[in-house]
Coordinates of C-alpha atoms and ligand atoms in Angstrom, one line a residue:
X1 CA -44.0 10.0 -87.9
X2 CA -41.7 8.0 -90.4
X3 CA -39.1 5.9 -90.1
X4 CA -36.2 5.6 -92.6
X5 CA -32.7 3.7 -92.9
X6 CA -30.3 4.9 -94.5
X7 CA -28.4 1.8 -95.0
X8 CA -26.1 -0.5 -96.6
X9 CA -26.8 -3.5 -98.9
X10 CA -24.8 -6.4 -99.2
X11 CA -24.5 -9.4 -100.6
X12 CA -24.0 -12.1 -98.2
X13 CA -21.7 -14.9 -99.4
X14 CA -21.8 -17.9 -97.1
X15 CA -19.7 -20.9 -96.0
X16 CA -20.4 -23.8 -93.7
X17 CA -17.0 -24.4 -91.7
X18 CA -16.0 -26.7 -89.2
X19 CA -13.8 -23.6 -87.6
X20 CA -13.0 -20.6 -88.8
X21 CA -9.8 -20.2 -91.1
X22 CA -7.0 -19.4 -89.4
X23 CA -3.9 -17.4 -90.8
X24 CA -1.9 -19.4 -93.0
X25 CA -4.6 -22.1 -93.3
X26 CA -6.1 -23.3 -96.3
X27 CA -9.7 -24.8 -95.6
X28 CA -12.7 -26.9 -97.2
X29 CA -16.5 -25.7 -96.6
X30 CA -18.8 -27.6 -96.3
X31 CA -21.8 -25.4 -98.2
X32 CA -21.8 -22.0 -100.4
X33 CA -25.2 -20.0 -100.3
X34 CA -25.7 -16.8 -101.8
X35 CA -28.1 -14.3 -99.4
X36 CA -29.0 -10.5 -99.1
X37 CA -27.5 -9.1 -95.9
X38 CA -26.2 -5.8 -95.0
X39 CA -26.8 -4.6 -91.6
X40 CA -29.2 -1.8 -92.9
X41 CA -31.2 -4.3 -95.2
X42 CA -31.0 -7.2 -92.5
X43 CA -32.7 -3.9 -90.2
X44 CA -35.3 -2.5 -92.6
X45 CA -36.7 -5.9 -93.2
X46 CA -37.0 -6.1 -89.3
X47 CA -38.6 -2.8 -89.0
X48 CA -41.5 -3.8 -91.6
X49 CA -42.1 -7.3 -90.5
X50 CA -42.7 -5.9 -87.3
X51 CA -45.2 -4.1 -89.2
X52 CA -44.3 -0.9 -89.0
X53 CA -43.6 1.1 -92.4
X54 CA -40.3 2.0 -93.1
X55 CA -38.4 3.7 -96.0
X56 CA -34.6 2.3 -97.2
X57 CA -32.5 4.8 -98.9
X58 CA -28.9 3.9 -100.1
X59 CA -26.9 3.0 -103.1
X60 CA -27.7 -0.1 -105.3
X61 CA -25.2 -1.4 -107.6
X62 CA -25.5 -3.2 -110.6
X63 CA -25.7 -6.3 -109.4
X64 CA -27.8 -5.8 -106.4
X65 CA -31.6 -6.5 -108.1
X66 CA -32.3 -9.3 -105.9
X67 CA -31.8 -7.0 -103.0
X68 CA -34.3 -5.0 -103.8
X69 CA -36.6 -7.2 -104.5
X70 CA -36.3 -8.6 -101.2
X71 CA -36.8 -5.3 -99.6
X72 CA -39.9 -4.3 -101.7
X73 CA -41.7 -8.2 -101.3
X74 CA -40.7 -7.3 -97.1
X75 CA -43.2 -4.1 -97.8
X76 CA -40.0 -2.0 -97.5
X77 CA -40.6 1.5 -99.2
X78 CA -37.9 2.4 -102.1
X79 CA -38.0 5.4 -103.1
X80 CA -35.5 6.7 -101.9
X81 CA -32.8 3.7 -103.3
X82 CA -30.4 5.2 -105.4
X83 CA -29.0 2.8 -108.7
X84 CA -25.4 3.9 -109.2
X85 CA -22.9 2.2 -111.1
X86 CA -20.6 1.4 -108.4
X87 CA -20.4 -2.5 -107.8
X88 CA -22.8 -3.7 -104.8
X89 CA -21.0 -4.3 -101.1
X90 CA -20.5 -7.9 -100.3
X91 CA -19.7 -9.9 -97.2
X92 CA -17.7 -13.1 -96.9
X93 CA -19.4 -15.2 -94.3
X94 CA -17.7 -18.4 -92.5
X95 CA -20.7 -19.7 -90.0
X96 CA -19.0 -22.7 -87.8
X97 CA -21.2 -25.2 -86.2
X98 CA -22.5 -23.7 -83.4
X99 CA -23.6 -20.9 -85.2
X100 CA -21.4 -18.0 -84.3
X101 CA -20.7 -16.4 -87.3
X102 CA -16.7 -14.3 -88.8
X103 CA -17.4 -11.8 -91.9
X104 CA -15.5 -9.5 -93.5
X105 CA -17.0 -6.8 -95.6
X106 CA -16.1 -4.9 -99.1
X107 CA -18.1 -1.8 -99.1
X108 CA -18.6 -0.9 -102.5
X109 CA -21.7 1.0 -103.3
X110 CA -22.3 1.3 -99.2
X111 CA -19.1 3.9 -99.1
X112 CA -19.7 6.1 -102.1
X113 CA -22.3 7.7 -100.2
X114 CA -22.0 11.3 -100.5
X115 CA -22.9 14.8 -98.4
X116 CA -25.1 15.5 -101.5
X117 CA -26.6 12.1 -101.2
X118 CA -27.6 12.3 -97.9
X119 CA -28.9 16.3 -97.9
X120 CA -31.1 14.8 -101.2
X121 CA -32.8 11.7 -98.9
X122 CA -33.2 13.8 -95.4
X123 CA -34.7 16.9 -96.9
X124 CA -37.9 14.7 -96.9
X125 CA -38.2 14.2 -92.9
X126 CA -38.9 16.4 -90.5
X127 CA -38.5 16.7 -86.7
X128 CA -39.6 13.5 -85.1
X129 CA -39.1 10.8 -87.6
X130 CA -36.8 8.4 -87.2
X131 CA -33.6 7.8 -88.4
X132 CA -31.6 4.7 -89.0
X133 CA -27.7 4.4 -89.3
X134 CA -25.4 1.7 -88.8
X135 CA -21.4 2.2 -89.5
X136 CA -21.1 0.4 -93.1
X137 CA -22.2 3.7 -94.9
X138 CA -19.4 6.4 -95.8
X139 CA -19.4 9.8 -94.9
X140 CA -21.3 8.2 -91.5
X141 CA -20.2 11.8 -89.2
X142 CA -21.9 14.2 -92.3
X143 CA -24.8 12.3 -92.4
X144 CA -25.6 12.0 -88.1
X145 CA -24.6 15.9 -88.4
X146 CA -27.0 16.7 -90.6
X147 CA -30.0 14.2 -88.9
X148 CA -29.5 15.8 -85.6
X149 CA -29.7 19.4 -87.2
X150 CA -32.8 18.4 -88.6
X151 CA -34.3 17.1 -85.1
X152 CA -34.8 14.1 -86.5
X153 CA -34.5 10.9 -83.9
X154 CA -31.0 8.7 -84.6
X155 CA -30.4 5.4 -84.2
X156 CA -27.5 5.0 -84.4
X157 CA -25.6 1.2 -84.4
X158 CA -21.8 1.7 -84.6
X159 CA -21.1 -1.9 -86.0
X160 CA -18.7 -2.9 -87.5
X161 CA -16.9 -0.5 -84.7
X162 CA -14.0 1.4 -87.0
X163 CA -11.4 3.9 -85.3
X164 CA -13.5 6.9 -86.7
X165 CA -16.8 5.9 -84.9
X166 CA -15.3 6.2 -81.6
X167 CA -14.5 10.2 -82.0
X168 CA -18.1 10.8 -83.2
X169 CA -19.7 13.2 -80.9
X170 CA -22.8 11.3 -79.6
X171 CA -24.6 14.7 -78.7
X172 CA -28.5 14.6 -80.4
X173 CA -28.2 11.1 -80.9
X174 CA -31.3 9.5 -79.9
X175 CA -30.4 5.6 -79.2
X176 CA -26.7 4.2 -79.4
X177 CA -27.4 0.3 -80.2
X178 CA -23.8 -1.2 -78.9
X179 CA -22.9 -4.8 -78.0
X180 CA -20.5 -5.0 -74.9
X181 CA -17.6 -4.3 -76.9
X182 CA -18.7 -1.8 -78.8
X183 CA -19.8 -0.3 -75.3
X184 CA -16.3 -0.6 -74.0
X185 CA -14.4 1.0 -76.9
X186 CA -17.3 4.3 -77.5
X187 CA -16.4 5.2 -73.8
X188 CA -12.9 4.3 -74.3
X189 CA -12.8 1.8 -71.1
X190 CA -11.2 -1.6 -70.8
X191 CA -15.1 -3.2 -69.0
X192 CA -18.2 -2.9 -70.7
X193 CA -20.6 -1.9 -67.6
X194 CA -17.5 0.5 -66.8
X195 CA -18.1 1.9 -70.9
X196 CA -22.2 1.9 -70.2
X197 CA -21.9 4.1 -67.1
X198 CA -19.6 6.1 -68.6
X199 CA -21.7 7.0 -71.8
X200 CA -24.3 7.6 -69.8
X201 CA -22.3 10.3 -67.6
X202 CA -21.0 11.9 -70.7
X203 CA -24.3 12.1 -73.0
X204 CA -27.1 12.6 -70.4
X205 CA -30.0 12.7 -73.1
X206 CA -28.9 9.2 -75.0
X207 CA -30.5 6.4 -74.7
X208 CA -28.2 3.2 -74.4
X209 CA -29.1 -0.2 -76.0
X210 CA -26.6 -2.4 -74.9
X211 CA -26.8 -5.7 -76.0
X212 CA -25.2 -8.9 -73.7
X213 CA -25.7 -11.8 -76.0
X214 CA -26.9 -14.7 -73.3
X215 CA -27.5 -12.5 -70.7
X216 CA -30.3 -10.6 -72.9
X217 CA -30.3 -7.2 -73.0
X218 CA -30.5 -3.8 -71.0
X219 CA -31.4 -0.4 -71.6
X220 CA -31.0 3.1 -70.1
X221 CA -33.0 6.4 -71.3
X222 CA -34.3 9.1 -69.2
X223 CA -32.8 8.5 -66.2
X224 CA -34.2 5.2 -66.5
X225 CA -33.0 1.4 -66.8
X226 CA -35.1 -1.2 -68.5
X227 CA -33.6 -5.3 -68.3
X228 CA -34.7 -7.6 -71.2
X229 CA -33.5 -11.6 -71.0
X230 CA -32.6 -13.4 -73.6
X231 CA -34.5 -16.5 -74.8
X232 CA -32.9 -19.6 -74.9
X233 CA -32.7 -21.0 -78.4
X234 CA -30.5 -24.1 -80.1
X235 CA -28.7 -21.4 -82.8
X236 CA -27.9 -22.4 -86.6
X237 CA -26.8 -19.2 -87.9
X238 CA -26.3 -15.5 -85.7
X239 CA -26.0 -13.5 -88.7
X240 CA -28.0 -10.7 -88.5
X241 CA -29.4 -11.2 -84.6
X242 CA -28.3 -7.5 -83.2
X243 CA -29.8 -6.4 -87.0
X244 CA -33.2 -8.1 -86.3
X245 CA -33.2 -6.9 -82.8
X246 CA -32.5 -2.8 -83.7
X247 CA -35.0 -3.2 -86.3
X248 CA -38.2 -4.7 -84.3
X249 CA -36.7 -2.9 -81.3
X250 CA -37.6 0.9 -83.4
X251 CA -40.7 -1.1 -85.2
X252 CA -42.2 -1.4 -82.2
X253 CA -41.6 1.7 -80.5
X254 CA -42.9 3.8 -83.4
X255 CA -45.9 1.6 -83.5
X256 CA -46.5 3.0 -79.8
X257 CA -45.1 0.2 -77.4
X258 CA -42.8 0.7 -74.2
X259 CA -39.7 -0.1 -74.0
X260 CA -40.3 -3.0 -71.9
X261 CA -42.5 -4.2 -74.5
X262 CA -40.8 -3.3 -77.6
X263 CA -37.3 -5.3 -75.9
X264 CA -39.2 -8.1 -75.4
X265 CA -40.2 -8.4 -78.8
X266 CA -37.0 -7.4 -80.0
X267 CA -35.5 -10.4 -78.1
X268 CA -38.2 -13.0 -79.2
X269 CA -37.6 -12.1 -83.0
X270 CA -33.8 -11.9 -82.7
X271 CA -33.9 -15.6 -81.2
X272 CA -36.4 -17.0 -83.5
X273 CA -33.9 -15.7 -86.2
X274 CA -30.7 -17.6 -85.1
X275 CA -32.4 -20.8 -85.4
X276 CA -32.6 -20.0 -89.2
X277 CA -29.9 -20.1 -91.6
X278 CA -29.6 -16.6 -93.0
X279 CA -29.9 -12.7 -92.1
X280 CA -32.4 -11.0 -93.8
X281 CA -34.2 -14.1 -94.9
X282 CA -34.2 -15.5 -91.2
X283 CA -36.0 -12.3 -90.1
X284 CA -39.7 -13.4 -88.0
X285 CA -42.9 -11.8 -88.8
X286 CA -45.0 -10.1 -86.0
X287 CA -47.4 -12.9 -86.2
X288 CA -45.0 -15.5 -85.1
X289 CA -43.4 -13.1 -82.7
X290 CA -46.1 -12.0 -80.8
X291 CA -47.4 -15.8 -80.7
X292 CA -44.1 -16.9 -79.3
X293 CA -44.8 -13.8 -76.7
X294 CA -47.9 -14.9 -76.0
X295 CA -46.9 -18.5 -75.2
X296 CA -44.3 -17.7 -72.7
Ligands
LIG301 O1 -25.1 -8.1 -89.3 C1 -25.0 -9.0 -90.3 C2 -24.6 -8.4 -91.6 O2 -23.3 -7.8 -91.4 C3 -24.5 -9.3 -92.8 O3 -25.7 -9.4 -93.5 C4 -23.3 -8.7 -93.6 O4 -23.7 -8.2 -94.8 C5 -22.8 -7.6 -92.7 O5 -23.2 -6.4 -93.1

């Protein structure tokens, strides 16, 4: 069984505020760092340091080198990275005090994926293996189409939630990874629990990962709920928590955990990462996370 992402790659740009800007306001930071990001780096990263092998396909740009370096040193498999000429996507990050984090993204490379691109990269799985997809890649619909025709297992994370995402039809999808919003708006309901109830109605064979920030996490597959908490950590930086917790969260169930198990772990490494500065670079490594299991 294999597991791939295809997945953008950012480059994260990264400001230390004392609030975020406001409209019309004109503001001084207080720090500019440079990092890789990109929810389906920030994820693949995840996926290997939970030690289980994983293959990233997408579009580099010219100026994304460093990214791939990162992902190779992680032990992430390449080759299926296309180099295209089409400048990298970037985020603009403003992290406040407390940690919470306000980006805004420029897709470049990440949304001149094409139907040819993705027929090219899936025409190397078959039934069973997983698949990886958050919604920063274009032509998102084609390529969950042509995953589910090919039997392979989607995960699918609809952040950053867009107005397309919400007609996608969810049928064959294997895991929908949604915070409480993003639960809300998929079912088209005001309430998040009234959203989670709703998908679950309407796509009897999905499995829900709904995320709930403090009050940890929940999941529903197979006529089955499964209730992770969240650990309690002084946060830095939150970039890249729900990334680190999709990624160990697949990691760990292809390396033959529960669910119970592989949310637990899924929570430890996305709180160990918040009290690092960071996405990809804050990411834990199974030795830490299982130790931090271990000692609870
Ligand atoms: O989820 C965090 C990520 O969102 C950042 O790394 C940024 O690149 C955006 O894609």
């Amino acid at each position: 069984m294999n597991v791939v992402n295809f997945g953008s790659l950012n480059i994260d740009h990264v400001y230390a505020v004392d609030h975020f800007c406001r409209a019309g306001e004109t503001i001084h930071t207080k720090s500019y760092t440079q990092n890789a990001g990109g929810k389906g780096l920030n994820q693949s990263i995840a996926v290997s340091r939970s030690g289980q092998k994983v293959h990233h396909a997408g579009l580099l740009g010219p100026e994304g080198t460093r990214l791939a370096e990162l992902l190779s040193g992680s032990g992430v498999d390449l080759r299926y990275l296309q180099h295209v000429a089409t400048p990298q996507g970037h985020a603009i990050i403003q992290v406040q005090p407390d940690g919470q984090n306000c980006i805004f993204l420029y897709g470049g490379s990440n949304q001149a994926v094409t139907p040819e691109d993705i027929d090219a990269v899936l025409s190397h799985f078959a039934p069973g293996d997983y698949l990886l997809m958050q919604n920063e890649m274009s032509n998102l619909t084609y390529m969950l189409r042509a995953a589910v025709q090919r039997g392979l297992r989607v995960v699918l994370n609809v952040s950053p939630i867009s107005e397309e995402i919400l007609h996608v039809d969810l049928s064959g999808v294997d895991w929908l990874v949604v915070n409480e919003i993003e639960c809300a708006r998929m079912a088209g309901c005001e309430d998040p629990q009234a959203g989670y109830e709703t998908l679950k109605q309407r796509y009897p064979s999905l499995g829900i990962l709904l995320t709930l920030g403090a009050e940890g996490s929940v999941s529903w597959k197979d006529g089955v709920e499964v209730r992770q908490c969240a650990y309690p950590v002084k946060a830095v930086d939150t970039t890249g928590a729900g990334d680190t917790y999709m990624g160990y969260f697949v990691g760990c169930l292809a390396q033959g955990m529960d669910r119970q198990a592989a949310m637990q772990y899924a929570s430890m490494a996305s709180a160990m990462s918040v009290t690092r500065p960071g996405a990809a670079v804050s990411i834990p490594l199974m030795d830490e996370v299982r130790a931090a299991v271990e000692a609870l």
